[in-house]
Amino acid sequence: MIRFDQVTKVLGGRTVLDRISFEVKKGETFVIVGPSGAGKSVSLKHMVRLLTPDSGDVSVGGASIVNTSRAELEQVRNRFGYLFQGGAMLAWMTVAENIALPLIEKTTLTNDEISDKVAASLAMVGLEKDGEKYPDEISGGMRKRAGLARAIIRDPEIVLYDEPTSGLDPVTSRTIDKLIDELREKLGVTSVVVTHDLHSALSIGSRIAMLFGGKIVELSDPATFVKSEQEDVQGFLEAQYITKAGSWERKQRA
Amino acid sequence: MITREPEYYPPPRNFAGRLGRHLLFFCRELGQGGLLLADAVWNVRYVFTKRARREVVNQMYVAGIKSLGVVTVVAVFTGMILALQTGLALRDYNQEVYIGGAVMVSMLREMGPFMTGLILAACVGSAIAAQLGTMAVSEEIAALEIMSIDPVRFLVMPRLVAMAIMTPLLSFYTCMMGVLGGGIVGATQLGVAWAAYIDNGTRNAEIKDLYVGLLKAFLFGVIITIVACHEGFATEQGAVGVGQSTRRSVIVSFLLILVVGYFVTRLLYVS
Ligand SMILES: Nc1ncnc2c1ncn2[C@@H]1O[C@H](COP(=O)(O)OP(=O)(O)O)[C@@H](O)[C@H]1O
Ligand SMILES: [Mg+2]
């Protein structure tokens, strides 16, 4: 579905991504973990060409997006939903208006249909009471959930999540995890989740990639990931009190 | 596309390098500003859609009505200063009544649009730059682009239309207030009767002065908006960057208003 081929990106004079290759398969939940500043957000941005690689290639659905025209890029982007790290809600619109925006601007739905859809998606992320509030009036975690509602309002094929659970309380985090899982199971959505929350990564990921020092140092399914012999991975696991003997042995996922 | 690749250039090695880089960047900014202007003008064809109409009215309110207070005070005092200054010089020749012409002509042709431009650059331009800058650093602009909503059509075009309408209107208002201020000084300080003051003014001012003033104001409105939007979109590095963009937008607008104002007068009055 999404393919990185030897992608290199230099930002601020530093090689953030160093010849990275991987492929996200259709219908899977691909998780990218790694410490802050490892280039997780940067790799996510490459998938919708908010950034272009200095060298190497990024393709979506078999076609390279690195040099496409504006119209073609728009087609590609329409297949994506993107949850930004801070939610990226427009400050002068209410939460409900923000979520309705892609529908109003890009679809021919009637006002009633739009408000129904918005109400349903607000309920789905547990913000049914907060639709009329402005983004500044709700907490960071709520903004993030609102951003999630906006990202999936047009039923995209692929959803990119930039740290969907960071800054959320554990209970809400698990709700979000469940939501991501549901989208995959019920609608066959392909997801790429960036996180440094390993608990979340291990419970929702079909495969986990660890970015470190501009490279992918480990790429495997959760059960193998916790047993990794890689030093950096082990350090990362230990820092979050995850041991190999945990309950991470679970049924294999597509 | 509005969201640009972040750029990095190693620090220049010497003075010549720094100078050359400033020059290159200046040309590039000019080019990018020009492209943004062209793009925004091209998008004016969507101005009658429901959202755009509402947004234009909203921006006109923000730009016009909210700066009315400060515009009024500045305009009245500009007129008063002009009247007092020329009046004191003319008193030596017993020609105080000519302050009417002096105030009206210079308000219409130069001071009206100029003062309006500076005030709007400081109040409205800076606010636009700060708002779009904040949006850029919090990835809201990127979010719009992912949703295939064109930020130029969505954000720049309504502001451009609103300012292109509002600046000439405000400029005309400034002129009237300036003439009023001059008249007050004439009547109270220089012994020029109100009727004689207005009569002298209308006899000396031509309709061309009014048109040139309005043209200037229109250009200033366009300049302020495009500079502010360009600086806002180019914001990087969080809150610090927003501060820088705001400051730069005010400085660049001021400079362009001065330069463009001079050349319009030069073109239309010196033959
Ligand atoms: N716009 C930018 N300009 C310069 N450097 C950047 C930019 N965006 C990201 N970087 C650098 O790229 C690195 C990776 O950033 P990011 O992908 O945001 O990290 P994270 O893995 O925490 O999401 C960081 O070191 C950051 O300094
Ligand atoms: Mg990040």
CSV table of N, CA and C in Angstrom, one decimal, chain B residues 31-124:
chain,number,residue,atom,x,y,z
B,31,GLY,N,9.5,37.2,-5.6
B,31,GLY,CA,8.9,36.3,-6.6
B,31,GLY,C,7.7,35.5,-5.9
B,32,GLN,N,8.0,34.9,-4.7
B,32,GLN,CA,7.0,34.1,-4.0
B,32,GLN,C,5.8,35.0,-3.7
B,33,GLY,N,6.0,36.2,-3.3
B,33,GLY,CA,4.9,37.1,-3.0
B,33,GLY,C,4.1,37.4,-4.3
B,34,GLY,N,4.8,37.6,-5.4
B,34,GLY,CA,4.1,37.8,-6.7
B,34,GLY,C,3.2,36.6,-7.0
B,35,LEU,N,3.8,35.4,-6.8
B,35,LEU,CA,3.0,34.2,-7.2
B,35,LEU,C,1.8,34.1,-6.3
B,36,LEU,N,2.0,34.4,-5.0
B,36,LEU,CA,0.9,34.3,-4.1
B,36,LEU,C,-0.2,35.2,-4.5
B,37,LEU,N,0.2,36.5,-4.9
B,37,LEU,CA,-0.8,37.5,-5.3
B,37,LEU,C,-1.5,36.9,-6.5
B,38,ALA,N,-0.8,36.4,-7.5
B,38,ALA,CA,-1.5,35.9,-8.7
B,38,ALA,C,-2.5,34.8,-8.4
B,39,ASP,N,-2.0,33.9,-7.5
B,39,ASP,CA,-2.8,32.8,-7.1
B,39,ASP,C,-4.1,33.3,-6.4
B,40,ALA,N,-3.9,34.2,-5.5
B,40,ALA,CA,-5.1,34.8,-4.8
B,40,ALA,C,-6.0,35.5,-5.7
B,41,VAL,N,-5.5,36.2,-6.6
B,41,VAL,CA,-6.4,37.0,-7.6
B,41,VAL,C,-7.2,36.0,-8.4
B,42,TRP,N,-6.5,34.9,-8.8
B,42,TRP,CA,-7.1,33.8,-9.6
B,42,TRP,C,-8.3,33.2,-8.9
B,43,ASN,N,-8.1,33.1,-7.5
B,43,ASN,CA,-9.1,32.5,-6.7
B,43,ASN,C,-10.3,33.5,-6.4
B,44,VAL,N,-10.2,34.7,-6.8
B,44,VAL,CA,-11.2,35.7,-6.5
B,44,VAL,C,-12.5,35.2,-7.2
B,45,ARG,N,-12.4,34.4,-8.2
B,45,ARG,CA,-13.6,33.9,-8.9
B,45,ARG,C,-14.5,33.1,-8.0
B,46,TYR,N,-14.0,32.7,-6.9
B,46,TYR,CA,-14.9,31.9,-5.9
B,46,TYR,C,-15.5,32.8,-4.9
B,47,VAL,N,-15.4,34.1,-5.0
B,47,VAL,CA,-15.7,35.0,-4.0
B,47,VAL,C,-17.2,35.0,-3.7
B,48,PHE,N,-18.0,34.5,-4.6
B,48,PHE,CA,-19.5,34.5,-4.3
B,48,PHE,C,-20.0,33.2,-3.8
B,49,THR,N,-19.1,32.3,-3.5
B,49,THR,CA,-19.6,31.1,-2.8
B,49,THR,C,-20.0,31.5,-1.3
B,50,LYS,N,-20.8,30.7,-0.7
B,50,LYS,CA,-21.4,31.1,0.5
B,50,LYS,C,-20.3,31.4,1.6
B,51,ARG,N,-19.4,30.4,1.7
B,51,ARG,CA,-18.4,30.6,2.8
B,51,ARG,C,-17.5,31.8,2.5
B,52,ALA,N,-17.1,32.0,1.3
B,52,ALA,CA,-16.3,33.1,0.9
B,52,ALA,C,-17.0,34.5,1.2
B,53,ARG,N,-18.3,34.5,0.9
B,53,ARG,CA,-19.0,35.8,1.1
B,53,ARG,C,-19.0,36.1,2.6
B,54,ARG,N,-19.3,35.1,3.4
B,54,ARG,CA,-19.4,35.3,4.8
B,54,ARG,C,-18.0,35.7,5.4
B,55,GLU,N,-17.0,35.1,4.9
B,55,GLU,CA,-15.7,35.3,5.4
B,55,GLU,C,-15.2,36.7,5.0
B,56,VAL,N,-15.6,37.2,3.8
B,56,VAL,CA,-15.2,38.5,3.3
B,56,VAL,C,-15.9,39.5,4.2
B,57,VAL,N,-17.1,39.4,4.5
B,57,VAL,CA,-17.8,40.3,5.4
B,57,VAL,C,-17.2,40.4,6.8
B,58,ASN,N,-16.9,39.2,7.3
B,58,ASN,CA,-16.2,39.1,8.6
B,58,ASN,C,-14.9,39.8,8.6
B,59,GLN,N,-14.1,39.6,7.5
B,59,GLN,CA,-12.8,40.2,7.4
B,59,GLN,C,-12.9,41.7,7.3
B,60,MET,N,-13.9,42.1,6.5
B,60,MET,CA,-14.1,43.6,6.4
B,60,MET,C,-14.4,44.2,7.7
B,61,TYR,N,-15.2,43.5,8.5
B,61,TYR,CA,-15.5,44.0,9.8
B,61,TYR,C,-14.3,44.1,10.7
B,62,VAL,N,-13.5,43.0,10.7
B,62,VAL,CA,-12.3,43.0,11.5
B,62,VAL,C,-11.3,44.1,11.0
B,63,ALA,N,-11.1,44.2,9.7
B,63,ALA,CA,-10.1,45.1,9.2
B,63,ALA,C,-10.6,46.6,9.3
B,64,GLY,N,-11.9,46.8,9.0
B,64,GLY,CA,-12.4,48.2,8.9
B,64,GLY,C,-12.9,48.7,10.2
B,65,ILE,N,-13.9,48.1,10.7
B,65,ILE,CA,-14.6,48.6,11.8
B,65,ILE,C,-13.8,48.6,13.1
B,66,LYS,N,-13.0,47.6,13.2
B,66,LYS,CA,-12.2,47.5,14.5
B,66,LYS,C,-11.0,48.5,14.5
B,67,SER,N,-10.6,49.0,13.3
B,67,SER,CA,-9.5,49.9,13.4
B,67,SER,C,-10.0,51.4,13.2
B,68,LEU,N,-11.3,51.5,13.2
B,68,LEU,CA,-11.9,52.8,13.0
B,68,LEU,C,-11.5,53.8,14.1
B,69,GLY,N,-11.4,53.4,15.3
B,69,GLY,CA,-11.1,54.3,16.4
B,69,GLY,C,-9.7,54.9,16.2
B,70,VAL,N,-8.8,54.1,16.0
B,70,VAL,CA,-7.4,54.6,15.9
B,70,VAL,C,-7.2,55.4,14.6
B,71,VAL,N,-7.9,55.0,13.5
B,71,VAL,CA,-7.9,55.7,12.3
B,71,VAL,C,-8.4,57.1,12.5
B,72,THR,N,-9.5,57.2,13.2
B,72,THR,CA,-10.1,58.5,13.4
B,72,THR,C,-9.1,59.5,14.1
B,73,VAL,N,-8.6,59.0,15.2
B,73,VAL,CA,-7.7,59.8,16.0
B,73,VAL,C,-6.5,60.3,15.2
B,74,VAL,N,-5.9,59.3,14.5
B,74,VAL,CA,-4.7,59.6,13.7
B,74,VAL,C,-5.1,60.6,12.6
B,75,ALA,N,-6.2,60.4,11.9
B,75,ALA,CA,-6.6,61.3,10.8
B,75,ALA,C,-6.8,62.7,11.3
B,76,VAL,N,-7.6,62.8,12.4
B,76,VAL,CA,-7.9,64.2,12.8
B,76,VAL,C,-6.6,64.9,13.2
B,77,PHE,N,-5.7,64.2,13.9
B,77,PHE,CA,-4.5,64.9,14.3
B,77,PHE,C,-3.6,65.2,13.1
B,78,THR,N,-3.6,64.3,12.1
B,78,THR,CA,-2.8,64.6,10.9
B,78,THR,C,-3.3,65.8,10.2
B,79,GLY,N,-4.6,66.0,10.1
B,79,GLY,CA,-5.1,67.2,9.5
B,79,GLY,C,-4.8,68.4,10.3
B,80,MET,N,-4.8,68.3,11.7
B,80,MET,CA,-4.5,69.4,12.5
B,80,MET,C,-3.1,69.8,12.4
B,81,ILE,N,-2.2,68.9,12.3
B,81,ILE,CA,-0.8,69.2,12.2
B,81,ILE,C,-0.5,69.9,10.9
B,82,LEU,N,-1.1,69.3,9.8
B,82,LEU,CA,-0.9,69.9,8.5
B,82,LEU,C,-1.4,71.3,8.5
B,83,ALA,N,-2.6,71.6,9.0
B,83,ALA,CA,-3.1,72.9,9.0
B,83,ALA,C,-2.2,73.9,9.8
B,84,LEU,N,-1.8,73.4,11.0
B,84,LEU,CA,-1.0,74.3,11.9
B,84,LEU,C,0.3,74.6,11.2
B,85,GLN,N,0.9,73.6,10.7
B,85,GLN,CA,2.3,73.7,10.1
B,85,GLN,C,2.2,74.7,8.9
B,86,THR,N,1.3,74.4,8.0
B,86,THR,CA,1.3,75.3,6.8
B,86,THR,C,0.7,76.7,7.2
B,87,GLY,N,-0.3,76.7,8.1
B,87,GLY,CA,-0.9,77.9,8.5
B,87,GLY,C,0.1,78.9,9.1
B,88,LEU,N,1.0,78.4,9.9
B,88,LEU,CA,2.1,79.2,10.6
B,88,LEU,C,3.0,79.8,9.5
B,89,ALA,N,3.3,79.0,8.5
B,89,ALA,CA,4.2,79.5,7.4
B,89,ALA,C,3.4,80.5,6.6
B,90,LEU,N,2.1,80.3,6.3
B,90,LEU,CA,1.4,81.2,5.5
B,90,LEU,C,1.0,82.5,6.2
B,91,ARG,N,1.0,82.4,7.5
B,91,ARG,CA,0.6,83.6,8.3
B,91,ARG,C,1.5,84.8,7.9
B,92,ASP,N,2.8,84.5,7.7
B,92,ASP,CA,3.7,85.6,7.3
B,92,ASP,C,3.3,86.4,6.1
B,93,TYR,N,2.5,85.7,5.2
B,93,TYR,CA,2.1,86.4,4.0
B,93,TYR,C,0.6,86.7,4.1
B,94,ASN,N,0.0,86.5,5.2
B,94,ASN,CA,-1.4,86.8,5.4
B,94,ASN,C,-2.3,85.9,4.5
B,95,GLN,N,-1.9,84.7,4.2
B,95,GLN,CA,-2.6,83.8,3.3
B,95,GLN,C,-3.1,82.6,4.0
B,96,GLU,N,-3.5,82.7,5.3
B,96,GLU,CA,-3.8,81.5,6.1
B,96,GLU,C,-4.9,80.7,5.4
B,97,VAL,N,-5.8,81.4,4.6
B,97,VAL,CA,-6.9,80.7,4.0
B,97,VAL,C,-6.5,79.5,3.1
B,98,TYR,N,-5.3,79.6,2.6
B,98,TYR,CA,-4.8,78.5,1.7
B,98,TYR,C,-4.5,77.2,2.5
B,99,ILE,N,-4.6,77.2,3.8
B,99,ILE,CA,-4.5,75.9,4.5
B,99,ILE,C,-5.6,74.9,3.9
B,100,GLY,N,-6.8,75.5,3.5
B,100,GLY,CA,-7.8,74.7,3.0
B,100,GLY,C,-7.3,73.8,1.9
B,101,GLY,N,-6.7,74.4,0.9
B,101,GLY,CA,-6.2,73.7,-0.3
B,101,GLY,C,-5.1,72.7,0.2
B,102,ALA,N,-4.2,73.3,1.0
B,102,ALA,CA,-3.0,72.5,1.4
B,102,ALA,C,-3.5,71.2,2.1
B,103,VAL,N,-4.4,71.3,3.1
B,103,VAL,CA,-4.8,70.2,3.8
B,103,VAL,C,-5.6,69.2,2.9
B,104,MET,N,-6.5,69.7,2.1
B,104,MET,CA,-7.3,68.8,1.3
B,104,MET,C,-6.5,68.1,0.3
B,105,VAL,N,-5.7,68.8,-0.4
B,105,VAL,CA,-4.9,68.1,-1.5
B,105,VAL,C,-4.0,67.1,-0.9
B,106,SER,N,-3.2,67.5,0.2
B,106,SER,CA,-2.3,66.5,0.7
B,106,SER,C,-2.9,65.3,1.4
B,107,MET,N,-4.1,65.6,2.0
B,107,MET,CA,-4.8,64.5,2.6
B,107,MET,C,-5.3,63.5,1.5
B,108,LEU,N,-5.9,64.0,0.5
B,108,LEU,CA,-6.5,63.2,-0.6
B,108,LEU,C,-5.4,62.4,-1.3
B,109,ARG,N,-4.4,63.1,-1.6
B,109,ARG,CA,-3.4,62.5,-2.5
B,109,ARG,C,-2.4,61.7,-1.8
B,110,GLU,N,-1.9,62.1,-0.7
B,110,GLU,CA,-0.8,61.5,0.0
B,110,GLU,C,-1.1,60.9,1.4
B,111,MET,N,-1.5,61.9,2.3
B,111,MET,CA,-1.6,61.5,3.7
B,111,MET,C,-2.7,60.6,4.0
B,112,GLY,N,-3.8,60.7,3.4
B,112,GLY,CA,-4.9,59.8,3.6
B,112,GLY,C,-4.6,58.4,3.4
B,113,PRO,N,-4.2,58.0,2.2
B,113,PRO,CA,-3.9,56.6,1.9
B,113,PRO,C,-2.6,56.1,2.7
B,114,PHE,N,-1.7,57.1,2.9
B,114,PHE,CA,-0.4,56.7,3.6
B,114,PHE,C,-0.7,56.4,5.0
B,115,MET,N,-1.4,57.3,5.7
B,115,MET,CA,-1.7,57.0,7.1
B,115,MET,C,-2.6,55.7,7.3
B,116,THR,N,-3.6,55.6,6.4
B,116,THR,CA,-4.4,54.4,6.5
B,116,THR,C,-3.6,53.2,6.3
B,117,GLY,N,-2.7,53.2,5.3
B,117,GLY,CA,-1.9,52.1,5.0
B,117,GLY,C,-1.0,51.7,6.2
B,118,LEU,N,-0.4,52.7,6.8
B,118,LEU,CA,0.5,52.4,8.0
B,118,LEU,C,-0.3,51.8,9.1
B,119,ILE,N,-1.5,52.4,9.4
B,119,ILE,CA,-2.3,51.9,10.5
B,119,ILE,C,-2.8,50.5,10.2
B,120,LEU,N,-3.2,50.2,9.0
B,120,LEU,CA,-3.7,48.9,8.7
B,120,LEU,C,-2.6,47.9,8.7
B,121,ALA,N,-1.4,48.3,8.2
B,121,ALA,CA,-0.3,47.3,8.2
B,121,ALA,C,0.0,47.0,9.7
B,122,ALA,N,0.0,47.9,10.6
B,122,ALA,CA,0.3,47.7,12.0
B,122,ALA,C,-0.8,46.9,12.7
B,123,CYS,N,-2.1,47.2,12.4
B,123,CYS,CA,-3.1,46.6,13.1
B,123,CYS,C,-3.6,45.3,12.4
B,124,VAL,N,-3.9,45.4,11.2
B,124,VAL,CA,-4.5,44.3,10.5
B,124,VAL,C,-3.5,43.3,9.9
